[in-house]
Amino acid sequence: MEKLLKENDEKYIKDLFEKRLTDPVELVLFLESENGEKVNKFSAQYLPYTEEILKELVALSDKVKLTVYKDNPEKEKEYGVTHISALFVEGKNTDKNVIYYGIPSGHEFSSLLEDIIDVSNGKTELSTQTKLELQKITSPTEILVFVTPTCPYCPRAVRTAHQMAMENHNIKGIMIEANEFPEWSKKYNVYAVPKVVINDKEQFEGALPEDEYLKHVIKGAVNIILE
Amino acid sequence: MDDFFVGGLSSQETESKAIKSEYDIIIIGAGPGGLTAAIYAGRSRLDTAVIEKLAPGGQIAVSDRVDNYPGFPDGISGEELTKRMEKQAKKFGAEFISDEVRSVSESKTENYFFVETASHGTIKAKSVIIATGADPVKLPVPEEEKFRGRGISYCATCDAAFFKNKVVAVVGGGDTAIADAIYLTKFAKEVIVVHRRDQLRAVKALQEEAFSNPKIKFQWDSVSVHVLGDNKVEGLEVENVKTKERTVLKVDGIFVAIGTVPNSGFVRGLVETTDRGFVVTDKNRQTSKPGIFAVGDVRDTPLRQVVTAAGDGAIAEFSAEQYIKSKERGV
Ligand SMILES: Cc1cc2nc3c(=O)[nH]c(=O)nc-3n(C[C@H](O)[C@H](O)[C@H](O)COP(=O)(O)OP(=O)(O)OC[C@H]3O[C@@H](n4cnc5c(N)ncnc54)[C@H](O)[C@@H]3O)c2cc1C
């Protein structure tokens, strides 16, 4: 396959990683063969590209490594993988809860870079207020963020979900590339992105500032500690 | 499989710096106007912060091709163009804060403005540049809220992919509407442009492109009255403004581009605005409140484009610098 990252971008990312990464980060990628049970014909065509871009990315820093599990139901179960491809960003402030379903390309490639930086440093840019509020969530909470790679407002929605997951491991922050998972998108009536669904019961469309986003997450979380 | 990386980090700074409690200039909004002001302010070595509630880039970030910004004879995507502006602003030292500004007020005792944010408290600035641009006008039908995100969309590049081989309507007749219609033909099997007049307002170059595209049809002299459907859009009922005759267009999606409303609510009462909310400025881009400037689409101006927003940004920064200097001399 031809290289996907341009030379300029490689230089930029290499430099960025050099300056900003402290601790190691592991990217865990799940793939299946074409007849695998968790792939569909739409996502299947992206798999080689997803693997390639991640390989090129990890080559740019010693601190980031890639683990690929292909057709590995045991590992899929351990990570709670439901669709393929699935990508987990693992490090000191995550626990199998910062997730990308489908290729992180276009605008979402920046989300991945920023996630890697946050996970390496073990901290997020969420406000103190948000961090405090998030600690009230004490039961499993899933934030699904449906995106398309051509949506400039989407990375913000993805990053907020991922940063919330980094702050509280009861939260799973999940990006879903809508083009690759039409059935999944249909299930939630996704016709505009970003669309955010929390625990299947609370949802909103469009990009919201952090404090309003948080209100929806708190509302969608099942068990919160009441003041 | 092009554009894996659209060049630059979206919301976070490339260098993590603690947010200060005080800046020389605070620029509110990181569209082309705000970003240009930030480039100039950085080069003037002013301590500069840009506060952006969504992602740097502004409205033009959703445009797949900008053909009228000088220096790009082959066109450039709005995303790429504003990423470059953002890089340039960061290179010269502007700090980016990801937050929404809720209000601006003036110190009664000192030469300072207080910029109140949603998540980072109140930040002080010697001068403020309002570059908050505008948002799309909502489709004026009773069902707008019900179907927003369920077939009504305000961002063609974001949502076009959900309408592969479907029929969609584009409401509007200006540059944005026609550019959207052309973009949508890459996905939809048919695009119906619904316009309230019998001719387009869009520039001739775009009109020619649209008229020669076999996938684009026109519903002239028509306004939207209802959106039909159960859970999602199934049709758009339009009324002919001349005959009053109503027609139902069977469409799966409706892309709306019928103008913009300025994002000036947070400074209402502080600076003078027009009836429609556009901020009034003098030739230095200074508002009715000395020390506060306004640029780009939020401003009362005859032309709202990237190049004019950028031009405003340069003038406003220059004026803001003069303002700060004069105050420092005065103190
Ligand atoms: C689809 C489309 C196509 C277009 N095509 C062209 C074209 O080809 N050529 C051309 O010249 N122009 C084009 N335009 C117009 C152009 O996009 C605008 O004129 C230009 O973006 C205005 O820039 P601005 O900096 O004034 O504001 P905006 O681009 O509107 O940016 C304002 C920024 O402020 C932020 N903001 C708003 N309120 C707050 C707040 N309270 N706190 C913090 N941040 C806030 C917003 O999130 C936004 O990022 C197009 C517009 C659209 C929608």
Coordinates of N, CA, C and O and ligand atoms in Angstrom, one line a residue, chain B residues 28-34 51-55 57-60 62-63 65-68 99-101 131-134 176 180 263 266 295-298 304-307 309, ligand 1:
Chain B
I28 N -12.6 36.8 20.7 CA -13.7 35.9 21.0 C -14.2 35.3 19.7 O -14.7 36.0 18.8
G29 N -13.9 34.0 19.4 CA -14.2 33.4 18.2 C -13.0 33.1 17.3 O -12.2 34.0 17.1
A30 N -12.8 31.9 16.8 CA -11.6 31.6 16.0 C -12.0 31.2 14.6 O -11.6 30.2 14.0
G31 N -12.9 32.0 13.9 CA -13.1 31.9 12.5 C -12.0 32.7 11.8 O -11.1 33.2 12.4
P32 N -12.1 33.0 10.5 CA -11.1 33.7 9.8 C -10.8 35.1 10.3 O -9.7 35.5 10.3
G33 N -11.9 35.8 10.8 CA -11.7 37.1 11.4 C -10.9 37.1 12.7 O -9.9 37.8 12.8
G34 N -11.2 36.2 13.6 CA -10.5 36.1 14.9 C -9.1 35.6 14.7 O -8.2 36.1 15.3
I51 N -10.5 32.8 22.4 CA -11.5 31.8 23.0 C -12.5 31.3 22.0 O -13.2 32.1 21.3
E52 N -12.5 30.0 21.8 CA -13.4 29.4 20.8 C -14.3 28.3 21.4 O -13.8 27.5 22.1
K53 N -15.6 28.4 21.2 CA -16.4 27.4 21.8 C -16.5 26.1 21.1 O -16.8 25.1 21.8
L54 N -16.3 26.1 19.8 CA -16.4 24.8 19.1 C -15.0 24.3 18.7 O -14.3 23.7 19.5
A55 N -14.6 24.6 17.5 CA -13.3 24.3 17.0 C -12.8 25.4 16.2 O -13.6 26.0 15.4
G57 N -11.7 27.6 13.2 CA -12.1 27.5 11.8 C -13.4 28.3 11.4 O -13.5 28.9 10.4
G58 N -14.3 28.2 12.3 CA -15.6 29.0 12.1 C -16.4 28.4 11.0 O -16.2 27.2 10.6
Q59 N -17.3 29.2 10.4 CA -18.3 28.6 9.4 C -17.6 28.1 8.2 O -18.1 27.1 7.6
I60 N -16.5 28.7 7.8 CA -15.9 28.3 6.5 C -15.3 26.9 6.6 O -15.1 26.2 5.6
V62 N -16.6 24.2 7.2 CA -17.5 23.2 6.6 C -17.6 23.3 5.1 O -18.2 22.5 4.5
S63 N -16.9 24.3 4.5 CA -17.0 24.4 3.1 C -15.9 23.5 2.4 O -14.7 23.6 2.8
R65 N -14.8 23.7 -0.6 CA -14.0 24.4 -1.6 C -14.2 25.9 -1.5 O -15.3 26.4 -1.7
V66 N -13.2 26.7 -1.3 CA -13.2 28.1 -1.3 C -12.5 28.6 -2.6 O -11.3 28.3 -2.7
D67 N -13.2 29.3 -3.4 CA -12.7 29.6 -4.7 C -12.3 31.1 -4.8 O -11.8 31.5 -5.8
N68 N -12.7 31.9 -3.8 CA -12.5 33.3 -4.0 C -11.6 33.9 -2.9 O -11.5 35.1 -2.7
D99 N -13.5 27.2 25.0 CA -14.6 27.6 26.0 C -15.5 28.5 25.3 O -15.3 29.1 24.2
E100 N -16.7 28.7 25.9 CA -17.7 29.6 25.4 C -17.7 30.9 26.2 O -17.8 30.8 27.5
V101 N -17.7 32.0 25.6 CA -17.8 33.3 26.3 C -19.3 33.6 26.6 O -20.2 33.5 25.6
A131 N -15.3 38.3 17.5 CA -15.2 37.7 16.2 C -16.1 36.4 16.2 O -15.7 35.4 15.7
T132 N -17.3 36.6 16.7 CA -18.1 35.4 16.9 C -19.0 35.0 15.7 O -19.7 34.0 15.8
G133 N -18.9 35.7 14.6 CA -19.5 35.3 13.4 C -21.0 35.2 13.5 O -21.7 35.9 14.2
A134 N -21.5 34.2 12.8 CA -23.0 34.1 12.7 C -23.3 32.6 12.6 O -22.5 31.8 12.3
T176 N -24.0 29.9 -0.4 CA -23.9 28.8 0.4 C -24.8 27.7 -0.1 O -24.5 26.5 -0.2
D180 N -23.7 24.1 -1.6 CA -24.1 22.9 -0.9 C -24.8 22.0 -1.9 O -24.5 20.7 -1.9
N263 N -23.9 36.1 16.1 CA -23.8 35.7 17.5 C -23.3 36.9 18.4 O -22.2 37.0 18.7
F266 N -24.4 37.8 23.6 CA -23.6 37.9 24.8 C -23.1 39.4 25.1 O -22.5 39.6 26.1
V295 N -15.4 42.2 14.3 CA -14.9 41.9 12.9 C -15.8 40.8 12.3 O -16.4 40.0 13.0
G296 N -15.8 40.8 11.0 CA -16.4 39.6 10.2 C -17.9 39.6 10.2 O -18.5 40.6 10.2
D297 N -18.4 38.4 10.2 CA -19.8 38.2 10.0 C -20.7 38.8 11.1 O -21.9 39.0 10.9
V298 N -20.2 39.0 12.3 CA -21.0 39.5 13.4 C -21.2 41.0 13.2 O -22.1 41.6 13.8
R304 N -20.2 39.6 3.6 CA -19.7 38.7 4.7 C -19.0 37.5 4.0 O -19.6 36.6 3.5
Q305 N -17.7 37.6 4.0 CA -16.8 36.6 3.3 C -15.6 36.4 4.2 O -15.3 37.1 5.1
V306 N -14.8 35.4 3.8 CA -13.6 35.1 4.5 C -12.6 36.2 4.3 O -12.0 36.7 5.3
V307 N -12.5 36.7 3.1 CA -11.5 37.8 2.9 C -11.8 39.1 3.6 O -11.0 39.8 4.1
A309 N -13.7 39.2 6.4 CA -13.5 38.9 7.9 C -12.0 39.1 8.2 O -11.6 39.6 9.2
Ligands
LIG1 C1 -21.2 26.5 3.7 C2 -20.6 27.9 3.6 C3 -19.8 28.2 2.5 C4 -19.1 29.4 2.4 N1 -18.4 29.7 1.3 C5 -17.6 30.8 1.3 C6 -16.7 31.1 0.2 O1 -16.6 30.2 -0.7 N2 -15.9 32.2 0.3 C7 -16.1 33.1 1.3 O2 -15.3 34.1 1.3 N3 -17.0 32.9 2.3 C8 -17.7 31.8 2.3 N4 -18.6 31.6 3.3 C9 -18.8 32.7 4.4 C10 -17.7 32.6 5.4 O3 -17.7 31.4 6.0 C11 -17.9 33.7 6.5 O4 -18.0 34.9 6.0 C12 -16.7 33.7 7.5 O5 -16.5 32.4 8.0 C13 -16.9 34.7 8.6 O6 -15.8 34.6 9.5 P1 -15.9 35.1 11.0 O7 -14.5 35.0 11.5 O8 -16.5 36.5 11.0 O9 -16.9 34.2 11.7 P2 -17.2 32.6 11.8 O10 -16.5 31.9 10.7 O11 -18.7 32.5 11.9 O12 -16.5 32.2 13.1 C14 -17.0 32.6 14.4 C15 -16.4 31.6 15.4 O13 -16.8 32.1 16.7 C16 -17.2 31.1 17.6 N5 -18.1 31.6 18.6 C17 -19.4 32.1 18.4 N6 -19.9 32.5 19.6 C18 -18.9 32.2 20.6 C19 -18.8 32.5 22.0 N7 -19.8 33.0 22.7 N8 -17.7 32.1 22.6 C20 -16.7 31.6 21.9 N9 -16.7 31.3 20.6 C21 -17.8 31.7 19.9 C22 -17.9 30.1 16.6 O14 -17.9 28.8 17.1 C23 -17.0 30.2 15.3 O15 -16.0 29.3 15.3 C24 -19.3 30.4 3.4 C25 -20.1 30.1 4.5 C26 -20.7 28.8 4.6 C27 -21.6 28.5 5.8

